[in-house]
PDB file of C-alpha atoms in Angstrom:
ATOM      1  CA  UNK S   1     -10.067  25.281  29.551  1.00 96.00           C
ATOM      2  CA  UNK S   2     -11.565  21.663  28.993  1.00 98.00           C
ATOM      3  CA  UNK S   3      -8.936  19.089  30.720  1.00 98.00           C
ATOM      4  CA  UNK S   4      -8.383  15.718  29.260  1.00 98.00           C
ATOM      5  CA  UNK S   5      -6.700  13.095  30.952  1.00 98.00           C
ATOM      6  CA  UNK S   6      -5.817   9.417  28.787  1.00 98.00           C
ATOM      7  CA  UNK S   7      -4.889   6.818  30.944  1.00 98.00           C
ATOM      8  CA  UNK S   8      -2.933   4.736  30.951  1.00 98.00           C
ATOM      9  CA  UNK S   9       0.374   6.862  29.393  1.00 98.00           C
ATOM     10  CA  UNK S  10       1.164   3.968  28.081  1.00 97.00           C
ATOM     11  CA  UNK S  11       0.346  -0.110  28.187  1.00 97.00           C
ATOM     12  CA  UNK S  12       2.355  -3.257  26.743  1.00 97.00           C
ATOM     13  CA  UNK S  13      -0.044  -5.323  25.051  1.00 96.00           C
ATOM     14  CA  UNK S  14       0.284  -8.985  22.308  1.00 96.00           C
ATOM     15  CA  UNK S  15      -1.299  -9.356  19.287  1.00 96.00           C
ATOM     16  CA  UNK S  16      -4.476 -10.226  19.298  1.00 96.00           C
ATOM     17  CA  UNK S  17      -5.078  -8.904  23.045  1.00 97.00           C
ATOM     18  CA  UNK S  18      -7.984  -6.817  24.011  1.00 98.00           C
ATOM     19  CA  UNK S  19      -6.787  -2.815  24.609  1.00 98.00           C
ATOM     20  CA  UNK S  20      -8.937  -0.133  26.293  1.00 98.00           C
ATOM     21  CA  UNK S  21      -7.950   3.273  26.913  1.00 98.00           C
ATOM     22  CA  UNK S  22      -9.660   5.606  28.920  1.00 98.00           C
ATOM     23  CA  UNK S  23     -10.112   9.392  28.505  1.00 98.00           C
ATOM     24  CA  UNK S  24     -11.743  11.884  31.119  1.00 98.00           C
ATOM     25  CA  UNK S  25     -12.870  15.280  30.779  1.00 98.00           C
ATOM     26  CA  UNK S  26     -12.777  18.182  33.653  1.00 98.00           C
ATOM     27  CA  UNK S  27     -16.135  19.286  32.946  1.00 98.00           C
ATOM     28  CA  UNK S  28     -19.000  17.388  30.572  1.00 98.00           C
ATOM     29  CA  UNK S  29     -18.278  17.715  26.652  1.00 98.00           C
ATOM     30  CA  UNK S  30     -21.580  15.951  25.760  1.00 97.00           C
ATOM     31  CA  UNK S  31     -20.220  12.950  22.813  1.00 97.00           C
ATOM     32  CA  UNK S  32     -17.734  15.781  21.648  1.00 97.00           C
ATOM     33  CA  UNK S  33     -14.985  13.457  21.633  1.00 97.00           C
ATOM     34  CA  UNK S  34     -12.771  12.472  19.074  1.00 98.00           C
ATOM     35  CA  UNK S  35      -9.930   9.478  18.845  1.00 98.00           C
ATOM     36  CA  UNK S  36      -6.831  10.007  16.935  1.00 98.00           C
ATOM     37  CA  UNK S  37      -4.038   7.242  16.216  1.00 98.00           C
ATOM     38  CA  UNK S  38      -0.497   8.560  15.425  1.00 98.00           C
ATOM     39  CA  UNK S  39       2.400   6.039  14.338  1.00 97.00           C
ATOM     40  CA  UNK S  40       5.912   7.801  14.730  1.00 94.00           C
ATOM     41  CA  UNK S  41       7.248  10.384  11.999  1.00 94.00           C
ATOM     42  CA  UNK S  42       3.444  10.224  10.436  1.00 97.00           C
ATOM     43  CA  UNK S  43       0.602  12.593  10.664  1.00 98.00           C
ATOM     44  CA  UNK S  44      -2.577  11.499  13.093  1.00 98.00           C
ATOM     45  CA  UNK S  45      -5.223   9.945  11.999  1.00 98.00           C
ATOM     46  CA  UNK S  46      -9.427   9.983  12.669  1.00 98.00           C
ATOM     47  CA  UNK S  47     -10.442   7.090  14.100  1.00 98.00           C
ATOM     48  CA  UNK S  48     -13.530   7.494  16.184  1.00 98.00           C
ATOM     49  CA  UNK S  49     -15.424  10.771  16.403  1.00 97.00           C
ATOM     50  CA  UNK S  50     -18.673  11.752  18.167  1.00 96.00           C
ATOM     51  CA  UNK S  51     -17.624   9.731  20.996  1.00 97.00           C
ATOM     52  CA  UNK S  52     -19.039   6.490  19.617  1.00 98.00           C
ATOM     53  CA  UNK S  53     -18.955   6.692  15.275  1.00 97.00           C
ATOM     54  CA  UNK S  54     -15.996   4.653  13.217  1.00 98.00           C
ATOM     55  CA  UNK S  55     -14.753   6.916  11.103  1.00 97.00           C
ATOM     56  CA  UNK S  56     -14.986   6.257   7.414  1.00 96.00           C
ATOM     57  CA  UNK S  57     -12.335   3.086   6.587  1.00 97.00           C
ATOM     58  CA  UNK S  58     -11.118   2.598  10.486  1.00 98.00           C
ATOM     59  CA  UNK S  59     -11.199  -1.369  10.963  1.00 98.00           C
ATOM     60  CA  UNK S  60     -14.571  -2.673  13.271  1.00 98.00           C
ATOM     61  CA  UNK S  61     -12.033  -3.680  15.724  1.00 98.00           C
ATOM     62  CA  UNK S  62     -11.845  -0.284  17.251  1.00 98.00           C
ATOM     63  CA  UNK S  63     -14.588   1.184  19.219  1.00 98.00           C
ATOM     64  CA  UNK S  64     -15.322   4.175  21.495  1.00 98.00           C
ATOM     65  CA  UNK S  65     -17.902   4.138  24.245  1.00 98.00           C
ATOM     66  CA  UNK S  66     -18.628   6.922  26.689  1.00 98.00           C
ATOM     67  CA  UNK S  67     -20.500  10.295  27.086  1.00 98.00           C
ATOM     68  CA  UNK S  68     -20.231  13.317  29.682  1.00 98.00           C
ATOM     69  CA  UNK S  69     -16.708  13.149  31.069  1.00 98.00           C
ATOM     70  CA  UNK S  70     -15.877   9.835  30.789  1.00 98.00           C
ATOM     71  CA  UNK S  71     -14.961   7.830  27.775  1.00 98.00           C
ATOM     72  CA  UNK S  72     -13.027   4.476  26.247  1.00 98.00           C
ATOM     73  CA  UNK S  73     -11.809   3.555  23.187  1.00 98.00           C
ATOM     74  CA  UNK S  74     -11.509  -0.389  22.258  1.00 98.00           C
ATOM     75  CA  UNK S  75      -8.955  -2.207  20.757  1.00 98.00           C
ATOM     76  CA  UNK S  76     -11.113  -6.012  20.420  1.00 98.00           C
ATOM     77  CA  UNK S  77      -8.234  -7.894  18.961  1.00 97.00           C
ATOM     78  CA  UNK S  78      -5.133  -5.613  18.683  1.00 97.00           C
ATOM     79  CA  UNK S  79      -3.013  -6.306  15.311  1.00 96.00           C
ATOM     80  CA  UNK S  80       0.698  -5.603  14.608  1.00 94.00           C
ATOM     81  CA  UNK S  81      -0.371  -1.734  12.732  1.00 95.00           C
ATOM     82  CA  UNK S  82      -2.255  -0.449  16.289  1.00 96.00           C
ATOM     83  CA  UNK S  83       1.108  -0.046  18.032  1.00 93.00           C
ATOM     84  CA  UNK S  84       0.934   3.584  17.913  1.00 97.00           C
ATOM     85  CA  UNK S  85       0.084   6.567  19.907  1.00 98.00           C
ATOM     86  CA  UNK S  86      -3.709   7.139  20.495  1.00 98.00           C
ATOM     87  CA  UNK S  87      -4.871  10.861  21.632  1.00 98.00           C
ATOM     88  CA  UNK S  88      -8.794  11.612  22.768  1.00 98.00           C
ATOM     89  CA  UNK S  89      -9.810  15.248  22.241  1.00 98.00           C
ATOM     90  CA  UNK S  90     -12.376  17.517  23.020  1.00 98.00           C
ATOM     91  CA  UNK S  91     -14.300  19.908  20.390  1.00 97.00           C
ATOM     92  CA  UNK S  92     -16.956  20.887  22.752  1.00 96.00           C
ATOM     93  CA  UNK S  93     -15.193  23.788  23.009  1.00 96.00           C
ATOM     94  CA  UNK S  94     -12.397  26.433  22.320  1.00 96.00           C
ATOM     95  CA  UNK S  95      -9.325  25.191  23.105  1.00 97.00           C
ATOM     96  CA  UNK S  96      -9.780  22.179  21.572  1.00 96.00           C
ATOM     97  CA  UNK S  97      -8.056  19.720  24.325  1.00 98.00           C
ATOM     98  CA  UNK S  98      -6.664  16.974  23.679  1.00 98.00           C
ATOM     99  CA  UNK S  99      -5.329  13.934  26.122  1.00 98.00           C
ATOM    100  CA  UNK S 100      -1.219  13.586  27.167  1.00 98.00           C
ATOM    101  CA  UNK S 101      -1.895  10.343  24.759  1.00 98.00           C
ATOM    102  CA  UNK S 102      -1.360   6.398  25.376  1.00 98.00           C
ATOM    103  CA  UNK S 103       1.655   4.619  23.598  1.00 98.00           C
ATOM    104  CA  UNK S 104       0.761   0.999  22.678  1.00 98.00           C
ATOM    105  CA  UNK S 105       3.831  -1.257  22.448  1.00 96.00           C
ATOM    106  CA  UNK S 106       4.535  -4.752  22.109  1.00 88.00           C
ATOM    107  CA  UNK S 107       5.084  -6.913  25.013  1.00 87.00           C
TER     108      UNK S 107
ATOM    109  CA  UNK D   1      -9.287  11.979  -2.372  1.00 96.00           C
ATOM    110  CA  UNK D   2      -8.975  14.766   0.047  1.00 97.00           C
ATOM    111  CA  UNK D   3      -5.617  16.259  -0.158  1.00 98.00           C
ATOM    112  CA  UNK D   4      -3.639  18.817   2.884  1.00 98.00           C
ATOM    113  CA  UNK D   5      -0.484  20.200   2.007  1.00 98.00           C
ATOM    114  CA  UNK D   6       1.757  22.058   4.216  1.00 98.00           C
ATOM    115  CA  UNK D   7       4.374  24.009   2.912  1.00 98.00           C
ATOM    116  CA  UNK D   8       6.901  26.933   4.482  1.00 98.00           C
ATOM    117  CA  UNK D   9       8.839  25.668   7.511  1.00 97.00           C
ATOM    118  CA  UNK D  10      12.180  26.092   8.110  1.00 97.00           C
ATOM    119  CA  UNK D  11      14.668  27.529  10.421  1.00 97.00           C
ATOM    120  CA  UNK D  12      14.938  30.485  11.599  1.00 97.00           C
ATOM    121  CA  UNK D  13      15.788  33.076  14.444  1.00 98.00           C
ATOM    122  CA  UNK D  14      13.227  33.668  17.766  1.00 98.00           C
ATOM    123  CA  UNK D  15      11.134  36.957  17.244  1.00 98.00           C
ATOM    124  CA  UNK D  16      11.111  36.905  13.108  1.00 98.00           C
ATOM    125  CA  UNK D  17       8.140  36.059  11.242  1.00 98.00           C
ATOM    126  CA  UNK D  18       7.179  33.155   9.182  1.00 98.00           C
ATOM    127  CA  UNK D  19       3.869  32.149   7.018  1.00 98.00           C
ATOM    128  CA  UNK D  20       2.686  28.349   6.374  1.00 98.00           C
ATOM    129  CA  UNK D  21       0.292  27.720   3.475  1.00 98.00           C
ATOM    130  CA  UNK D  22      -1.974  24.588   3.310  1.00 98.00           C
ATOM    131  CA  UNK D  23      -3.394  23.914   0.139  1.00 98.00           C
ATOM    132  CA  UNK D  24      -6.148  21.782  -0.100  1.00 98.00           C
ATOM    133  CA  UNK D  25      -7.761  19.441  -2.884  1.00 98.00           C
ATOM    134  CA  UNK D  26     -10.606  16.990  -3.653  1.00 97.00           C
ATOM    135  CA  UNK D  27     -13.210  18.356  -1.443  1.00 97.00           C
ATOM    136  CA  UNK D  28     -15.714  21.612  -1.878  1.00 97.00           C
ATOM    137  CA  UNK D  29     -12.758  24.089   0.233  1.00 97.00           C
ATOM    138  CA  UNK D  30     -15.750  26.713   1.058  1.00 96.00           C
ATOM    139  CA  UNK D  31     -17.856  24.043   3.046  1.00 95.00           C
ATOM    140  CA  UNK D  32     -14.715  23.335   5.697  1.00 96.00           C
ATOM    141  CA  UNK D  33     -13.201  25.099   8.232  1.00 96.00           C
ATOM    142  CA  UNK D  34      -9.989  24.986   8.546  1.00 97.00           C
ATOM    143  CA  UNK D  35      -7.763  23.996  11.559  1.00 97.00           C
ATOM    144  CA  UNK D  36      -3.651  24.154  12.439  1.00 98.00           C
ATOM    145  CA  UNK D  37      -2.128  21.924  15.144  1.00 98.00           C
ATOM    146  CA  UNK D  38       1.457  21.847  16.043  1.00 98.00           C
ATOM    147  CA  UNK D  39       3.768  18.990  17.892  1.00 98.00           C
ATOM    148  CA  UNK D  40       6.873  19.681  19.363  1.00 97.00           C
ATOM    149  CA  UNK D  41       9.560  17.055  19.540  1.00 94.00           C
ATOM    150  CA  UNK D  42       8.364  13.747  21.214  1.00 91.00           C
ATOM    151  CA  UNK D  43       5.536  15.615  22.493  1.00 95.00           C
ATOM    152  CA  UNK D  44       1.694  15.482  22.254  1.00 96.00           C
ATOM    153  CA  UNK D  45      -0.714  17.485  20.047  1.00 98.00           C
ATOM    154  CA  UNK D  46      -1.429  20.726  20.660  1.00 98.00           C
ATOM    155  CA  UNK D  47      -4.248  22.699  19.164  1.00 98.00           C
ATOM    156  CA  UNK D  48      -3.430  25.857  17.460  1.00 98.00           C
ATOM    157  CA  UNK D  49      -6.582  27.696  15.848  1.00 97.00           C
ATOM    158  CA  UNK D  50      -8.835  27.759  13.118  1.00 96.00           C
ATOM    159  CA  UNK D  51     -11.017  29.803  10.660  1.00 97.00           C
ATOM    160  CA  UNK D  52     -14.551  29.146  10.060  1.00 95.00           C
ATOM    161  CA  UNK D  53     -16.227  29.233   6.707  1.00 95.00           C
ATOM    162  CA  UNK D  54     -17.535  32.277   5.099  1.00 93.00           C
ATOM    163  CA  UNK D  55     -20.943  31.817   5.898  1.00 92.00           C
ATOM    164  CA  UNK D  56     -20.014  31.895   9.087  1.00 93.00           C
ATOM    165  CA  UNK D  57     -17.933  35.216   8.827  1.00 94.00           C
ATOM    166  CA  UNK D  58     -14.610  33.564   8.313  1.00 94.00           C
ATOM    167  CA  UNK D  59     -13.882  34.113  12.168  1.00 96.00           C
ATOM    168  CA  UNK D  60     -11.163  32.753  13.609  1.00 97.00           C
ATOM    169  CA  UNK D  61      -9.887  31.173  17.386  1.00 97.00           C
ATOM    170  CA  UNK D  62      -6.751  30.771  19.059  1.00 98.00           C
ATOM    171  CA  UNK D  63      -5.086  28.641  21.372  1.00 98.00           C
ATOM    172  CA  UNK D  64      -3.856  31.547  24.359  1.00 98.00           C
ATOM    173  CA  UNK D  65      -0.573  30.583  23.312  1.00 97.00           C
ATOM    174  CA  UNK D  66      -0.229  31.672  20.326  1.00 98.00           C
ATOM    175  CA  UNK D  67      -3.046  34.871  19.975  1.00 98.00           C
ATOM    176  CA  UNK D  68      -1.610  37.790  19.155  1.00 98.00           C
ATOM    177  CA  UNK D  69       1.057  36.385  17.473  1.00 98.00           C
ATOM    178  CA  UNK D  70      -0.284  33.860  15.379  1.00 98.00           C
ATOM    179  CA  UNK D  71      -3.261  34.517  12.332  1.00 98.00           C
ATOM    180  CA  UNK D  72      -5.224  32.182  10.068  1.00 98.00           C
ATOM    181  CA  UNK D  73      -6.491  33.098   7.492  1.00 98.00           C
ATOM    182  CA  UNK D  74      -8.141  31.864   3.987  1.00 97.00           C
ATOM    183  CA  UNK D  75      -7.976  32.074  -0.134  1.00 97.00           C
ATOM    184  CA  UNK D  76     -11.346  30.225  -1.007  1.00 97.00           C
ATOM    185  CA  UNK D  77     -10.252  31.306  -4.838  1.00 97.00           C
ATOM    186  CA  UNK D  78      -7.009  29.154  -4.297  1.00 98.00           C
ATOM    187  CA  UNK D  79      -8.124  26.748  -1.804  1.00 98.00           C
ATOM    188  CA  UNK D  80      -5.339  27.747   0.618  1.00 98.00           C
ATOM    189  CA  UNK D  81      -5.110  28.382   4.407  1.00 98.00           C
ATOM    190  CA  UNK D  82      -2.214  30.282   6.000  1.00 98.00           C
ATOM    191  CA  UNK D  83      -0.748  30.241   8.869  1.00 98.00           C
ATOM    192  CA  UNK D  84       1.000  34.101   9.839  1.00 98.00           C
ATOM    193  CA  UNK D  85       3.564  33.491  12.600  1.00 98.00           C
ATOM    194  CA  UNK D  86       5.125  36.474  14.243  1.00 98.00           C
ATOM    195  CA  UNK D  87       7.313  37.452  16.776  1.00 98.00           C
ATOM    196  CA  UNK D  88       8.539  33.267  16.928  1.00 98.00           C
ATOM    197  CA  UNK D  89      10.193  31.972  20.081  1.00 98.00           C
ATOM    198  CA  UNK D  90      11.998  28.768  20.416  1.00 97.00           C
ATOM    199  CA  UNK D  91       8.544  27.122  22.110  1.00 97.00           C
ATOM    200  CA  UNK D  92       7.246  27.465  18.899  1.00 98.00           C
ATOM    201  CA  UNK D  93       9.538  25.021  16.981  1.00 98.00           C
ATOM    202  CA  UNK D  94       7.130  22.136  16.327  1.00 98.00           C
ATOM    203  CA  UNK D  95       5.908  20.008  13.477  1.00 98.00           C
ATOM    204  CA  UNK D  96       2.480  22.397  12.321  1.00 98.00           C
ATOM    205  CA  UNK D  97      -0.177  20.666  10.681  1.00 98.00           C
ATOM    206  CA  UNK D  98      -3.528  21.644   8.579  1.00 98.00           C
ATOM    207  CA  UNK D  99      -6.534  20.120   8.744  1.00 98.00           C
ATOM    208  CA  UNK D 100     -10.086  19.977   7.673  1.00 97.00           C
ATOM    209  CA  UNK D 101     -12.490  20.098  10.240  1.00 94.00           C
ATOM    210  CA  UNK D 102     -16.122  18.741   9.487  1.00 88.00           C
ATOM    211  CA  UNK D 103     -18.971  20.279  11.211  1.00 82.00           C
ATOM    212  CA  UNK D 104     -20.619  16.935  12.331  1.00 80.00           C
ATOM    213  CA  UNK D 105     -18.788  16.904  16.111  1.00 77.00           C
ATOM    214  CA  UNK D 106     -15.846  19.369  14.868  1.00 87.00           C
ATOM    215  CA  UNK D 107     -13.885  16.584  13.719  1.00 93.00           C
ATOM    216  CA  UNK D 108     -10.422  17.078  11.839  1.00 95.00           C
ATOM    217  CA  UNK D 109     -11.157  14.174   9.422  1.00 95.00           C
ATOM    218  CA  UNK D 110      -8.392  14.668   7.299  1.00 97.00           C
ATOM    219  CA  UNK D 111      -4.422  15.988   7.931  1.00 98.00           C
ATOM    220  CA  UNK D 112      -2.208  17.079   6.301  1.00 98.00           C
ATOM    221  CA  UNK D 113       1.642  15.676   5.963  1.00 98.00           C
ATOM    222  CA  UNK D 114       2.987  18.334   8.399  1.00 98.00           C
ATOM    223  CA  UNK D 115       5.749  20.824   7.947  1.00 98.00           C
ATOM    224  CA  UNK D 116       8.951  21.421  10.491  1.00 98.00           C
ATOM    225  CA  UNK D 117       9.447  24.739  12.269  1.00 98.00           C
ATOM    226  CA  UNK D 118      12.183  25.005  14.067  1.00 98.00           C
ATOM    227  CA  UNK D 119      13.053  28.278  16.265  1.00 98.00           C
ATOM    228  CA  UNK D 120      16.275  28.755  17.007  1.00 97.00           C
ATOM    229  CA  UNK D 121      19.134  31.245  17.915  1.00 95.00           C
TER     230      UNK D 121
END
């Protein structure tokens, strides 16, 4: 199985502040990689998939970079709705993977 | 708009059986596969399985945790998914949830609401 690991578990960060979270893979996955927001007692969310491609309605601010093992999603100016969970996964293969995830809280 | 609703959780005993359904709306159901996830209390996602689309045989794949017990399957005339569950332990209590999974990168695109299963004696 494909291992993901998000880091960090979890950052304190003010509105407005720029946010990057980091996702790594055990083995390459290609751009296989997919970013998922969760708020608490709500379903996740698509935010980035293909590594790199907003998903249809996300805000610009968010961003994903990264191919191979090693990948980032952006936060450019982080607003008062992105405190949430935010979980990378892999589709490059069966399991589907995904990171231990990164809370975002307020500082 | 794309619609996923779970329905069928509930409580119930470790090693009795239990089927989710996910009904689907405002997309073309035969073009998707279809994928479950599950979350257990205050924990992360976990990947559960999926069925493919006809024209690919309909074939389906597992998380280890769950094959053997667990089977997806698919009513394109009622554009519904189930989820089977059998032989339940308490692991398995978790919020399950349905979703459509484009073929563009295998992306789940669109979730459904969820629905509680809790395993307990």
């Amino acid at each position: 199985d494909i291992q993901m690991t998000q880091s960090p578990s979890s950052l304190s960060a003010s509105i407005g502040d720029r946010v990057t979270i980091t996702c790594r893979a055990s083995q390459s996955i290609g751009s296989y990689l997919n970013w998922y927001q969760q708020t608490p007692g709500k379903a996740p969310k698509l935010l980035i998939y293909a590594a790199t491609r907003l998903f249809s309605g996300v805000p610009s601010r968010f961003s994903g970079s990264g191919s191979g093992t090693d990948f980032t999603l952006t936060i450019s100016s982080l607003q008062p709705e992105d405190f949430a969970t935010y979980y990378c996964q892999q589709t490059y293969s069966v399991p589907r993977t995904f990171g231990q995830g990164t809370t975002v809280a307020i500082k | 708009e794309v619609q996923l609703v779970e329905s069928g959780g509930g409580l119930l005993k470790p090693g009795r059986s239990l089927r989710l359904s996910c009904t689907a709306s405002g997309f073309t159901f035969t073009d998707y596969a279809l994928s479950w996830f599950r979350q257990s209390p205050g924990k992360g996602l976990e990947w559960v399985g999926f069925i493919r689309i006809e024209a690919y045989g309909g074939t389906t794949e597992y998380a280890a945790s769950v094959k053997g017990r667990f089977t997806i399957s698919r009513d394109d005339s009622k554009n519904i998914a189930y989820l089977e569950m059998n032989s339940l332990k308490t692991e398995d209590t978790a919020i399950y949830y349905c979703t459509r999974e484009h073929s563009y990168g295998y992306r789940s695109d669109y979730w459904g609401q969820g629905t509680l299963v809790t395993v307990s004696s």
